[in-house]
Tab-separated table of C-alpha atoms in Angstrom:
chain	number	residue	atom	x	y	z
A	1	MET	CA	20.465	-90.123	108.428
A	2	GLY	CA	17.592	-92.119	107.267
A	3	GLN	CA	16.610	-89.925	104.487
A	4	THR	CA	15.482	-91.711	101.252
A	5	ASP	CA	14.927	-90.630	97.548
A	6	LYS	CA	11.874	-90.499	95.457
A	7	GLY	CA	12.024	-94.380	94.922
A	8	GLY	CA	12.341	-94.950	98.772
A	9	GLU	CA	16.008	-95.894	98.508
A	10	PRO	CA	18.610	-94.412	100.851
A	11	TYR	CA	19.142	-90.875	99.655
A	12	PHE	CA	22.870	-91.530	99.435
A	13	LEU	CA	22.410	-93.585	96.569
A	14	HIS	CA	21.012	-90.491	94.596
A	15	CYS	CA	24.325	-88.768	95.523
A	16	LYS	CA	26.541	-91.667	94.489
A	17	ARG	CA	24.802	-91.914	91.157
A	18	VAL	CA	25.329	-88.239	90.509
A	19	ALA	CA	29.055	-88.709	91.735
A	20	ASP	CA	29.272	-91.848	89.300
A	21	ALA	CA	28.127	-89.479	86.484
A	22	VAL	CA	30.876	-87.037	86.857
A	23	SER	CA	34.838	-86.920	87.158
A	24	GLY	CA	37.514	-85.575	89.016
A	25	GLY	CA	36.992	-82.787	91.338
A	26	GLU	CA	33.465	-82.513	90.607
A	27	ARG	CA	33.043	-85.858	92.357
A	28	ALA	CA	33.339	-84.221	95.916
A	29	VAL	CA	30.613	-81.608	95.011
A	30	ALA	CA	28.263	-84.385	93.693
A	31	TYR	CA	28.488	-86.148	97.014
A	32	LEU	CA	27.726	-82.697	98.698
A	33	HIS	CA	25.187	-81.102	96.327
A	34	ASP	CA	22.177	-81.482	98.467
A	35	VAL	CA	24.023	-81.438	101.855
A	36	VAL	CA	23.048	-77.653	102.655
A	37	GLU	CA	19.415	-78.239	101.703
A	38	LYS	CA	18.924	-81.791	103.107
A	39	GLY	CA	21.547	-82.542	105.689
A	40	PRO	CA	20.693	-81.521	109.322
A	41	GLY	CA	23.132	-79.116	110.719
A	42	TRP	CA	25.258	-78.665	107.260
A	43	THR	CA	25.857	-75.127	106.226
A	44	LEU	CA	28.345	-73.325	104.093
A	45	ASP	CA	30.509	-72.411	107.017
A	46	ARG	CA	30.447	-75.960	108.304
A	47	LEU	CA	32.041	-77.216	105.205
A	48	ARG	CA	34.645	-74.486	105.283
A	49	ASP	CA	35.229	-75.649	108.846
A	50	GLU	CA	35.592	-79.134	107.621
A	51	GLY	CA	38.416	-78.005	105.386
A	52	PHE	CA	36.702	-78.159	101.941
A	53	THR	CA	38.047	-75.679	99.233
A	54	PRO	CA	36.841	-72.391	98.436
A	55	ALA	CA	35.613	-73.775	94.887
A	56	VAL	CA	33.839	-76.852	96.388
A	57	ILE	CA	31.972	-74.533	98.781
A	58	GLU	CA	31.060	-71.958	95.938
A	59	ALA	CA	29.737	-74.967	93.623
A	60	VAL	CA	27.794	-76.352	96.460
A	61	ASP	CA	26.423	-72.759	97.250
A	62	ALA	CA	25.497	-72.622	93.670
A	63	LEU	CA	23.665	-75.941	94.034
A	64	THR	CA	21.718	-74.719	96.977
A	65	ARG	CA	18.226	-73.897	96.304
A	66	ARG	CA	17.240	-70.272	97.486
A	67	ARG	CA	13.917	-69.762	99.320
A	68	ASP	CA	11.295	-68.778	96.731
A	69	GLU	CA	13.493	-69.380	93.814
A	70	THR	CA	11.820	-70.845	90.619
A	71	ASP	CA	13.078	-74.091	89.087
A	72	ASP	CA	14.349	-72.170	85.926
A	73	ALA	CA	16.014	-69.393	87.978
A	74	PHE	CA	17.857	-72.190	90.099
A	75	VAL	CA	18.966	-74.301	87.191
A	76	ALA	CA	20.442	-71.184	85.446
A	77	ARG	CA	22.287	-69.895	88.543
A	78	ALA	CA	23.772	-73.360	89.294
A	79	LEU	CA	24.717	-73.625	85.649
A	80	LYS	CA	26.963	-70.494	85.912
A	81	ASN	CA	29.268	-72.079	88.128
A	82	GLU	CA	31.829	-74.199	86.255
A	83	LEU	CA	32.502	-76.817	88.723
A	84	ALA	CA	28.686	-77.137	89.493
A	85	ARG	CA	27.663	-77.332	85.866
A	86	PRO	CA	28.199	-81.147	85.294
A	87	VAL	CA	26.792	-81.917	88.596
A	88	LYS	CA	23.476	-80.019	88.131
A	89	VAL	CA	23.280	-81.807	84.743
A	90	ALA	CA	23.861	-85.204	86.317
A	91	ASP	CA	21.474	-84.390	89.221
A	92	LEU	CA	18.687	-83.403	86.732
A	93	LYS	CA	19.274	-86.623	84.721
A	94	ASP	CA	19.242	-88.930	87.652
A	95	ASN	CA	16.118	-86.945	89.338
A	96	LEU	CA	14.436	-87.389	85.834
A	97	ALA	CA	15.152	-91.273	85.741
A	98	GLN	CA	14.022	-91.674	89.364
A	99	ALA	CA	10.782	-89.627	88.631
A	100	GLU	CA	9.997	-91.546	85.510
A	101	LYS	CA	10.686	-95.176	87.320
A	102	THR	CA	8.318	-94.144	90.441
A	103	GLY	CA	5.488	-92.375	88.409
A	104	ILE	CA	6.111	-88.754	89.670
A	105	ASP	CA	5.747	-86.166	87.114
A	106	PRO	CA	9.060	-85.626	85.317
A	107	SER	CA	8.224	-82.319	83.501
A	108	LYS	CA	10.290	-80.170	85.929
A	109	TYR	CA	13.329	-82.255	85.325
A	110	ARG	CA	12.717	-82.323	81.387
A	111	GLU	CA	12.580	-78.489	81.498
A	112	GLY	CA	15.750	-78.191	83.545
A	113	LEU	CA	17.628	-80.424	81.122
A	114	ARG	CA	16.096	-78.321	78.322
A	115	LEU	CA	17.259	-75.196	79.752
A	116	ALA	CA	20.611	-76.639	80.595
A	117	SER	CA	21.096	-77.684	77.042
A	118	GLN	CA	20.214	-74.036	75.920
A	119	ILE	CA	22.493	-72.335	78.425
A	120	CYS	CA	25.283	-74.817	77.580
A	121	GLY	CA	24.881	-74.322	73.791
A	122	LYS	CA	24.848	-78.152	73.236
A	123	PRO	CA	22.500	-81.123	73.459
A	124	ILE	CA	22.444	-82.926	76.499
A	125	ARG	CA	21.990	-86.920	76.104
A	126	LEU	CA	19.730	-88.818	78.368
A	127	GLY	CA	20.935	-92.168	79.555
């Protein structure tokens, strides 16, 4: 509660922008994509206890960074999960836009999108 994003806005707005960029079953994953990393008291077990499907939990797990995981390894692992893939791309796009808007170095998001394009085998459009 009370968390803010790179631009100082409520963090929920980042999750909403990511959810607005995907469709169908991907939306639940988009809203939850950072909950294990950033939500106090949230774990994959808690998501299970709250009734989320195994597919959603696996996608959230794929979108949860591991300790000491490099940016490239994290992106590559997240993109292996079919349900997580469009969410990760939308997350990278939104983070890139927010970084550019606030003057934060956007290079890791650009690199993540370049890697995603390579892994997905197609160009990823920005904007």
